[in-house]
JSON list of C-alpha atoms in Angstrom, two decimals:
[
{"chain": "B", "resi": 17, "resn": "MET", "atom": "CA", "xyz": [-0.33, -0.08, -0.06]},
{"chain": "B", "resi": 18, "resn": "ALA", "atom": "CA", "xyz": [3.02, 2.27, 0.28]},
{"chain": "B", "resi": 19, "resn": "ASP", "atom": "CA", "xyz": [2.89, 2.47, -3.52]},
{"chain": "B", "resi": 20, "resn": "SER", "atom": "CA", "xyz": [-0.43, 3.60, -3.84]},
{"chain": "B", "resi": 21, "resn": "ILE", "atom": "CA", "xyz": [-1.31, 7.21, -4.63]},
{"chain": "B", "resi": 22, "resn": "THR", "atom": "CA", "xyz": [-3.45, 8.56, -1.75]},
{"chain": "B", "resi": 23, "resn": "PRO", "atom": "CA", "xyz": [-6.12, 11.27, -2.53]},
{"chain": "B", "resi": 24, "resn": "MET", "atom": "CA", "xyz": [-4.45, 13.79, -0.29]},
{"chain": "B", "resi": 25, "resn": "ASP", "atom": "CA", "xyz": [-0.96, 13.88, -2.72]},
{"chain": "B", "resi": 26, "resn": "THR", "atom": "CA", "xyz": [-2.60, 14.91, -5.82]},
{"chain": "B", "resi": 27, "resn": "PRO", "atom": "CA", "xyz": [-4.17, 18.63, -4.71]},
{"chain": "B", "resi": 28, "resn": "ALA", "atom": "CA", "xyz": [-0.53, 19.07, -3.53]},
{"chain": "B", "resi": 29, "resn": "ALA", "atom": "CA", "xyz": [0.52, 18.68, -7.09]},
{"chain": "B", "resi": 30, "resn": "ALA", "atom": "CA", "xyz": [-2.09, 20.54, -8.87]},
{"chain": "B", "resi": 31, "resn": "GLU", "atom": "CA", "xyz": [-0.85, 23.54, -6.97]},
{"chain": "B", "resi": 32, "resn": "VAL", "atom": "CA", "xyz": [2.58, 23.04, -7.85]},
{"chain": "B", "resi": 33, "resn": "ALA", "atom": "CA", "xyz": [1.50, 23.32, -11.17]},
{"chain": "B", "resi": 34, "resn": "SER", "atom": "CA", "xyz": [-0.51, 26.20, -10.78]},
{"chain": "B", "resi": 35, "resn": "ILE", "atom": "CA", "xyz": [2.14, 28.27, -9.97]},
{"chain": "B", "resi": 36, "resn": "ALA", "atom": "CA", "xyz": [4.24, 27.48, -13.39]},
{"chain": "B", "resi": 37, "resn": "SER", "atom": "CA", "xyz": [1.29, 28.55, -15.10]},
{"chain": "B", "resi": 38, "resn": "PRO", "atom": "CA", "xyz": [1.56, 30.72, -18.25]},
{"chain": "B", "resi": 39, "resn": "ILE", "atom": "CA", "xyz": [-0.33, 33.37, -16.94]},
{"chain": "B", "resi": 40, "resn": "ASN", "atom": "CA", "xyz": [1.92, 33.54, -13.87]},
{"chain": "B", "resi": 41, "resn": "LEU", "atom": "CA", "xyz": [5.21, 33.81, -16.12]},
{"chain": "B", "resi": 42, "resn": "ILE", "atom": "CA", "xyz": [4.01, 36.52, -18.23]},
{"chain": "B", "resi": 43, "resn": "LEU", "atom": "CA", "xyz": [2.80, 38.56, -14.81]},
{"chain": "B", "resi": 44, "resn": "PHE", "atom": "CA", "xyz": [6.41, 37.29, -13.22]},
{"chain": "B", "resi": 45, "resn": "SER", "atom": "CA", "xyz": [8.44, 38.65, -16.46]},
{"chain": "B", "resi": 46, "resn": "LEU", "atom": "CA", "xyz": [6.73, 41.97, -16.71]},
{"chain": "B", "resi": 47, "resn": "LEU", "atom": "CA", "xyz": [7.63, 42.46, -12.96]},
{"chain": "B", "resi": 48, "resn": "ILE", "atom": "CA", "xyz": [10.80, 41.52, -13.73]},
{"chain": "B", "resi": 49, "resn": "LEU", "atom": "CA", "xyz": [10.49, 44.25, -16.97]},
{"chain": "B", "resi": 50, "resn": "LEU", "atom": "CA", "xyz": [9.44, 46.62, -14.65]},
{"chain": "B", "resi": 51, "resn": "ALA", "atom": "CA", "xyz": [11.98, 46.09, -12.04]},
{"chain": "B", "resi": 52, "resn": "TYR", "atom": "CA", "xyz": [14.54, 46.31, -14.60]},
{"chain": "B", "resi": 53, "resn": "MET", "atom": "CA", "xyz": [13.12, 49.87, -16.12]},
{"chain": "B", "resi": 54, "resn": "ARG", "atom": "CA", "xyz": [12.92, 51.31, -12.93]},
{"chain": "B", "resi": 55, "resn": "LEU", "atom": "CA", "xyz": [16.50, 50.58, -11.45]},
{"chain": "B", "resi": 56, "resn": "ARG", "atom": "CA", "xyz": [18.77, 50.36, -15.15]},
{"chain": "B", "resi": 57, "resn": "PRO", "atom": "CA", "xyz": [21.39, 53.17, -15.03]},
{"chain": "B", "resi": 58, "resn": "THR", "atom": "CA", "xyz": [20.26, 56.21, -16.82]},
{"chain": "B", "resi": 59, "resn": "PRO", "atom": "CA", "xyz": [22.94, 57.78, -19.01]},
{"chain": "B", "resi": 60, "resn": "PRO", "atom": "CA", "xyz": [23.56, 61.44, -17.39]},
{"chain": "B", "resi": 61, "resn": "VAL", "atom": "CA", "xyz": [21.94, 64.53, -19.26]},
{"chain": "B", "resi": 62, "resn": "THR", "atom": "CA", "xyz": [24.23, 66.38, -20.88]},
{"chain": "B", "resi": 63, "resn": "LEU", "atom": "CA", "xyz": [22.90, 70.43, -21.15]},
{"chain": "B", "resi": 64, "resn": "PRO", "atom": "CA", "xyz": [22.80, 71.66, -25.32]},
{"chain": "B", "resi": 65, "resn": "LYS", "atom": "CA", "xyz": [25.57, 74.00, -25.82]},
{"chain": "B", "resi": 66, "resn": "GLY", "atom": "CA", "xyz": [24.65, 77.47, -25.46]},
{"chain": "B", "resi": 67, "resn": "PRO", "atom": "CA", "xyz": [25.18, 80.32, -28.28]},
{"chain": "B", "resi": 68, "resn": "PRO", "atom": "CA", "xyz": [28.92, 81.56, -28.43]},
{"chain": "B", "resi": 69, "resn": "PRO", "atom": "CA", "xyz": [29.31, 84.98, -25.81]},
{"chain": "B", "resi": 70, "resn": "THR", "atom": "CA", "xyz": [28.34, 88.52, -27.07]},
{"chain": "B", "resi": 71, "resn": "VAL", "atom": "CA", "xyz": [31.22, 91.52, -26.61]},
{"chain": "B", "resi": 72, "resn": "PHE", "atom": "CA", "xyz": [29.83, 94.66, -26.92]},
{"chain": "B", "resi": 73, "resn": "ARG", "atom": "CA", "xyz": [31.18, 96.58, -29.83]},
{"chain": "B", "resi": 74, "resn": "THR", "atom": "CA", "xyz": [31.63, 99.02, -32.07]},
{"chain": "B", "resi": 75, "resn": "PHE", "atom": "CA", "xyz": [30.00, 98.78, -35.65]},
{"chain": "B", "resi": 76, "resn": "THR", "atom": "CA", "xyz": [30.06, 101.01, -38.69]},
{"chain": "B", "resi": 77, "resn": "PRO", "atom": "CA", "xyz": [27.69, 100.23, -41.95]},
{"chain": "B", "resi": 78, "resn": "LEU", "atom": "CA", "xyz": [30.06, 98.51, -43.84]},
{"chain": "B", "resi": 79, "resn": "GLU", "atom": "CA", "xyz": [30.96, 96.28, -40.75]},
{"chain": "B", "resi": 80, "resn": "LEU", "atom": "CA", "xyz": [27.23, 95.90, -39.92]},
{"chain": "B", "resi": 81, "resn": "LYS", "atom": "CA", "xyz": [26.21, 94.52, -43.58]},
{"chain": "B", "resi": 82, "resn": "PRO", "atom": "CA", "xyz": [27.45, 90.66, -43.03]},
{"chain": "B", "resi": 83, "resn": "PHE", "atom": "CA", "xyz": [24.90, 90.35, -40.19]},
{"chain": "B", "resi": 84, "resn": "ASN", "atom": "CA", "xyz": [22.13, 90.15, -42.35]},
{"chain": "B", "resi": 85, "resn": "GLY", "atom": "CA", "xyz": [21.20, 86.47, -41.16]},
{"chain": "B", "resi": 86, "resn": "GLU", "atom": "CA", "xyz": [22.78, 84.67, -44.74]},
{"chain": "B", "resi": 87, "resn": "ASN", "atom": "CA", "xyz": [25.38, 81.89, -44.39]},
{"chain": "B", "resi": 88, "resn": "ASN", "atom": "CA", "xyz": [24.07, 80.92, -40.60]},
{"chain": "B", "resi": 89, "resn": "MET", "atom": "CA", "xyz": [25.39, 84.89, -39.39]},
{"chain": "B", "resi": 90, "resn": "PRO", "atom": "CA", "xyz": [23.38, 86.18, -36.73]},
{"chain": "B", "resi": 91, "resn": "VAL", "atom": "CA", "xyz": [20.82, 88.92, -37.73]},
{"chain": "B", "resi": 92, "resn": "TYR", "atom": "CA", "xyz": [21.69, 92.51, -36.58]},
{"chain": "B", "resi": 93, "resn": "LEU", "atom": "CA", "xyz": [19.89, 95.80, -36.76]},
{"chain": "B", "resi": 94, "resn": "ALA", "atom": "CA", "xyz": [20.83, 99.18, -35.39]},
{"chain": "B", "resi": 95, "resn": "VAL", "atom": "CA", "xyz": [18.01, 101.79, -34.44]},
{"chain": "B", "resi": 96, "resn": "ARG", "atom": "CA", "xyz": [19.47, 104.69, -33.16]},
{"chain": "B", "resi": 97, "resn": "GLY", "atom": "CA", "xyz": [22.95, 104.14, -32.93]},
{"chain": "B", "resi": 98, "resn": "ARG", "atom": "CA", "xyz": [22.03, 100.70, -31.34]},
{"chain": "B", "resi": 99, "resn": "VAL", "atom": "CA", "xyz": [23.13, 97.39, -32.97]},
{"chain": "B", "resi": 100, "resn": "PHE", "atom": "CA", "xyz": [20.61, 94.98, -31.53]},
{"chain": "B", "resi": 101, "resn": "ASP", "atom": "CA", "xyz": [20.96, 91.26, -31.99]},
{"chain": "B", "resi": 102, "resn": "VAL", "atom": "CA", "xyz": [17.51, 90.15, -33.19]},
{"chain": "B", "resi": 103, "resn": "THR", "atom": "CA", "xyz": [18.30, 86.03, -34.23]},
{"chain": "B", "resi": 104, "resn": "SER", "atom": "CA", "xyz": [15.88, 85.43, -32.25]},
{"chain": "B", "resi": 105, "resn": "GLY", "atom": "CA", "xyz": [13.65, 87.03, -34.36]},
{"chain": "B", "resi": 106, "resn": "ARG", "atom": "CA", "xyz": [15.15, 85.76, -37.62]},
{"chain": "B", "resi": 107, "resn": "ASN", "atom": "CA", "xyz": [11.71, 84.93, -39.43]},
{"chain": "B", "resi": 108, "resn": "PHE", "atom": "CA", "xyz": [11.06, 88.62, -39.39]},
{"chain": "B", "resi": 109, "resn": "TYR", "atom": "CA", "xyz": [14.12, 90.43, -39.68]},
{"chain": "B", "resi": 110, "resn": "GLY", "atom": "CA", "xyz": [16.04, 87.44, -41.56]},
{"chain": "B", "resi": 111, "resn": "PRO", "atom": "CA", "xyz": [16.19, 86.68, -44.96]},
{"chain": "B", "resi": 112, "resn": "GLY", "atom": "CA", "xyz": [12.75, 85.83, -46.27]},
{"chain": "B", "resi": 113, "resn": "GLY", "atom": "CA", "xyz": [11.34, 87.83, -43.73]},
{"chain": "B", "resi": 114, "resn": "PRO", "atom": "CA", "xyz": [9.12, 90.63, -44.11]},
{"chain": "B", "resi": 115, "resn": "TYR", "atom": "CA", "xyz": [11.73, 93.63, -42.23]},
{"chain": "B", "resi": 116, "resn": "GLU", "atom": "CA", "xyz": [14.70, 91.69, -44.16]},
{"chain": "B", "resi": 117, "resn": "ASN", "atom": "CA", "xyz": [15.87, 94.49, -45.69]},
{"chain": "B", "resi": 118, "resn": "PHE", "atom": "CA", "xyz": [16.46, 96.32, -42.57]},
{"chain": "B", "resi": 119, "resn": "ALA", "atom": "CA", "xyz": [18.76, 92.98, -41.61]},
{"chain": "B", "resi": 120, "resn": "GLY", "atom": "CA", "xyz": [22.72, 94.29, -41.19]},
{"chain": "B", "resi": 121, "resn": "ARG", "atom": "CA", "xyz": [21.18, 97.99, -41.66]},
{"chain": "B", "resi": 122, "resn": "ASP", "atom": "CA", "xyz": [20.39, 100.86, -39.63]},
{"chain": "B", "resi": 123, "resn": "ALA", "atom": "CA", "xyz": [16.55, 100.61, -39.59]},
{"chain": "B", "resi": 124, "resn": "SER", "atom": "CA", "xyz": [16.04, 104.06, -38.21]},
{"chain": "B", "resi": 125, "resn": "ARG", "atom": "CA", "xyz": [14.33, 105.69, -40.81]},
{"chain": "B", "resi": 126, "resn": "GLY", "atom": "CA", "xyz": [12.60, 102.97, -41.83]},
{"chain": "B", "resi": 127, "resn": "LEU", "atom": "CA", "xyz": [11.16, 102.14, -38.45]},
{"chain": "B", "resi": 128, "resn": "ALA", "atom": "CA", "xyz": [9.98, 105.34, -37.85]},
{"chain": "B", "resi": 129, "resn": "SER", "atom": "CA", "xyz": [7.75, 106.05, -40.93]},
{"chain": "B", "resi": 130, "resn": "GLY", "atom": "CA", "xyz": [6.54, 102.57, -41.35]},
{"chain": "B", "resi": 131, "resn": "SER", "atom": "CA", "xyz": [8.65, 101.49, -44.82]},
{"chain": "B", "resi": 132, "resn": "PHE", "atom": "CA", "xyz": [10.00, 98.81, -45.33]},
{"chain": "B", "resi": 133, "resn": "ASP", "atom": "CA", "xyz": [11.59, 99.77, -49.08]},
{"chain": "B", "resi": 134, "resn": "GLU", "atom": "CA", "xyz": [14.86, 100.15, -50.13]},
{"chain": "B", "resi": 135, "resn": "ASP", "atom": "CA", "xyz": [14.09, 103.62, -50.30]},
{"chain": "B", "resi": 136, "resn": "MET", "atom": "CA", "xyz": [14.53, 104.23, -46.82]},
{"chain": "B", "resi": 137, "resn": "LEU", "atom": "CA", "xyz": [17.90, 102.62, -46.16]},
{"chain": "B", "resi": 138, "resn": "THR", "atom": "CA", "xyz": [20.92, 104.58, -46.58]},
{"chain": "B", "resi": 139, "resn": "LYS", "atom": "CA", "xyz": [23.17, 104.32, -49.81]},
{"chain": "B", "resi": 140, "resn": "ASN", "atom": "CA", "xyz": [25.72, 105.35, -49.24]},
{"chain": "B", "resi": 141, "resn": "LEU", "atom": "CA", "xyz": [27.68, 102.70, -46.46]},
{"chain": "B", "resi": 142, "resn": "GLU", "atom": "CA", "xyz": [30.66, 104.69, -46.00]},
{"chain": "B", "resi": 143, "resn": "GLY", "atom": "CA", "xyz": [28.88, 108.28, -45.64]},
{"chain": "B", "resi": 144, "resn": "PRO", "atom": "CA", "xyz": [27.64, 110.06, -42.48]},
{"chain": "B", "resi": 145, "resn": "LEU", "atom": "CA", "xyz": [24.94, 107.95, -40.43]},
{"chain": "B", "resi": 146, "resn": "ASP", "atom": "CA", "xyz": [21.77, 109.58, -41.12]},
{"chain": "B", "resi": 147, "resn": "LYS", "atom": "CA", "xyz": [20.97, 112.28, -38.60]},
{"chain": "B", "resi": 148, "resn": "LEU", "atom": "CA", "xyz": [16.79, 111.61, -39.54]},
{"chain": "B", "resi": 149, "resn": "GLU", "atom": "CA", "xyz": [16.47, 114.93, -40.10]},
{"chain": "B", "resi": 150, "resn": "GLY", "atom": "CA", "xyz": [12.91, 115.36, -41.88]},
{"chain": "B", "resi": 151, "resn": "LEU", "atom": "CA", "xyz": [11.21, 113.45, -39.72]},
{"chain": "B", "resi": 152, "resn": "GLY", "atom": "CA", "xyz": [8.17, 114.62, -38.06]},
{"chain": "B", "resi": 153, "resn": "PRO", "atom": "CA", "xyz": [7.25, 114.13, -34.38]},
{"chain": "B", "resi": 154, "resn": "GLU", "atom": "CA", "xyz": [4.86, 111.80, -35.14]},
{"chain": "B", "resi": 155, "resn": "GLU", "atom": "CA", "xyz": [7.22, 109.86, -36.35]},
{"chain": "B", "resi": 156, "resn": "MET", "atom": "CA", "xyz": [10.28, 110.13, -34.07]},
{"chain": "B", "resi": 157, "resn": "ASP", "atom": "CA", "xyz": [7.61, 109.08, -31.44]},
{"chain": "B", "resi": 158, "resn": "ALA", "atom": "CA", "xyz": [7.01, 105.78, -33.44]},
{"chain": "B", "resi": 159, "resn": "LEU", "atom": "CA", "xyz": [10.64, 105.32, -33.86]},
{"chain": "B", "resi": 160, "resn": "ARG", "atom": "CA", "xyz": [11.00, 105.96, -30.06]},
{"chain": "B", "resi": 161, "resn": "GLY", "atom": "CA", "xyz": [8.16, 102.70, -29.74]},
{"chain": "B", "resi": 162, "resn": "TRP", "atom": "CA", "xyz": [10.37, 100.97, -31.58]},
{"chain": "B", "resi": 163, "resn": "GLU", "atom": "CA", "xyz": [13.87, 101.50, -29.48]},
{"chain": "B", "resi": 164, "resn": "GLU", "atom": "CA", "xyz": [11.64, 100.28, -26.76]},
{"chain": "B", "resi": 165, "resn": "ARG", "atom": "CA", "xyz": [10.41, 97.35, -28.12]},
{"chain": "B", "resi": 166, "resn": "PHE", "atom": "CA", "xyz": [13.54, 96.18, -29.56]},
{"chain": "B", "resi": 167, "resn": "SER", "atom": "CA", "xyz": [15.28, 97.23, -26.29]},
{"chain": "B", "resi": 168, "resn": "GLU", "atom": "CA", "xyz": [12.77, 94.97, -24.29]},
{"chain": "B", "resi": 169, "resn": "LYS", "atom": "CA", "xyz": [13.01, 92.21, -26.29]},
{"chain": "B", "resi": 170, "resn": "TYR", "atom": "CA", "xyz": [16.82, 91.66, -27.46]},
{"chain": "B", "resi": 171, "resn": "LEU", "atom": "CA", "xyz": [20.34, 92.29, -26.46]},
{"chain": "B", "resi": 172, "resn": "VAL", "atom": "CA", "xyz": [21.66, 95.27, -27.40]},
{"chain": "B", "resi": 173, "resn": "VAL", "atom": "CA", "xyz": [25.39, 94.16, -28.82]},
{"chain": "B", "resi": 174, "resn": "GLY", "atom": "CA", "xyz": [26.91, 97.54, -29.97]},
{"chain": "B", "resi": 175, "resn": "LYS", "atom": "CA", "xyz": [26.92, 100.91, -31.34]},
{"chain": "B", "resi": 176, "resn": "LEU", "atom": "CA", "xyz": [26.59, 102.16, -35.04]},
{"chain": "B", "resi": 177, "resn": "VAL", "atom": "CA", "xyz": [29.32, 105.10, -35.87]},
{"chain": "B", "resi": 178, "resn": "ALA", "atom": "CA", "xyz": [30.16, 106.27, -39.02]},
{"chain": "B", "resi": 179, "resn": "VAL", "atom": "CA", "xyz": [33.22, 104.97, -41.44]},
{"chain": "B", "resi": 180, "resn": "GLY", "atom": "CA", "xyz": [36.53, 107.04, -39.69]},
{"chain": "B", "resi": 181, "resn": "SER", "atom": "CA", "xyz": [34.77, 107.65, -36.00]},
{"chain": "B", "resi": 182, "resn": "GLU", "atom": "CA", "xyz": [35.29, 103.97, -34.61]},
{"chain": "B", "resi": 183, "resn": "GLY", "atom": "CA", "xyz": [37.78, 105.25, -32.41]},
{"chain": "B", "resi": 184, "resn": "THR", "atom": "CA", "xyz": [36.07, 107.96, -31.21]},
{"chain": "B", "resi": 185, "resn": "GLY", "atom": "CA", "xyz": [33.72, 108.09, -28.17]}
]
């Protein structure tokens, strides 16, 4: 009788088989996967490189001209002798933008009169700076508004001086 199986032995064998059921194996695998995902080492976070530092400098109209956004150059424009870095507004002031004529130039007269025409820009880059003569009080107020807006939004990176007066002031 020792060789015969008793009804008490059968449920124990069924319990062992139920632990290794397919659903339990799937749940155990998911548990292991979640533990791994939670505890695995993460690569160190690397911050993107910032833009190179901008040094305040003196520009002549000829030196300012290349800063028009072409060839991956930053976009600068001058208003009343102050040079602003408007690169963050490249879609407005860079190539193809509505204010692209002002990029790399003194935009004072054009902004004051609300005109984007080439006629508003100084033709002779080696001549004297535009003294804004002939602008009325309303146009000067408009220009001050533009200058304020640029001062609040963009970094001043330099000043605009006439050719030949770089060493003074």
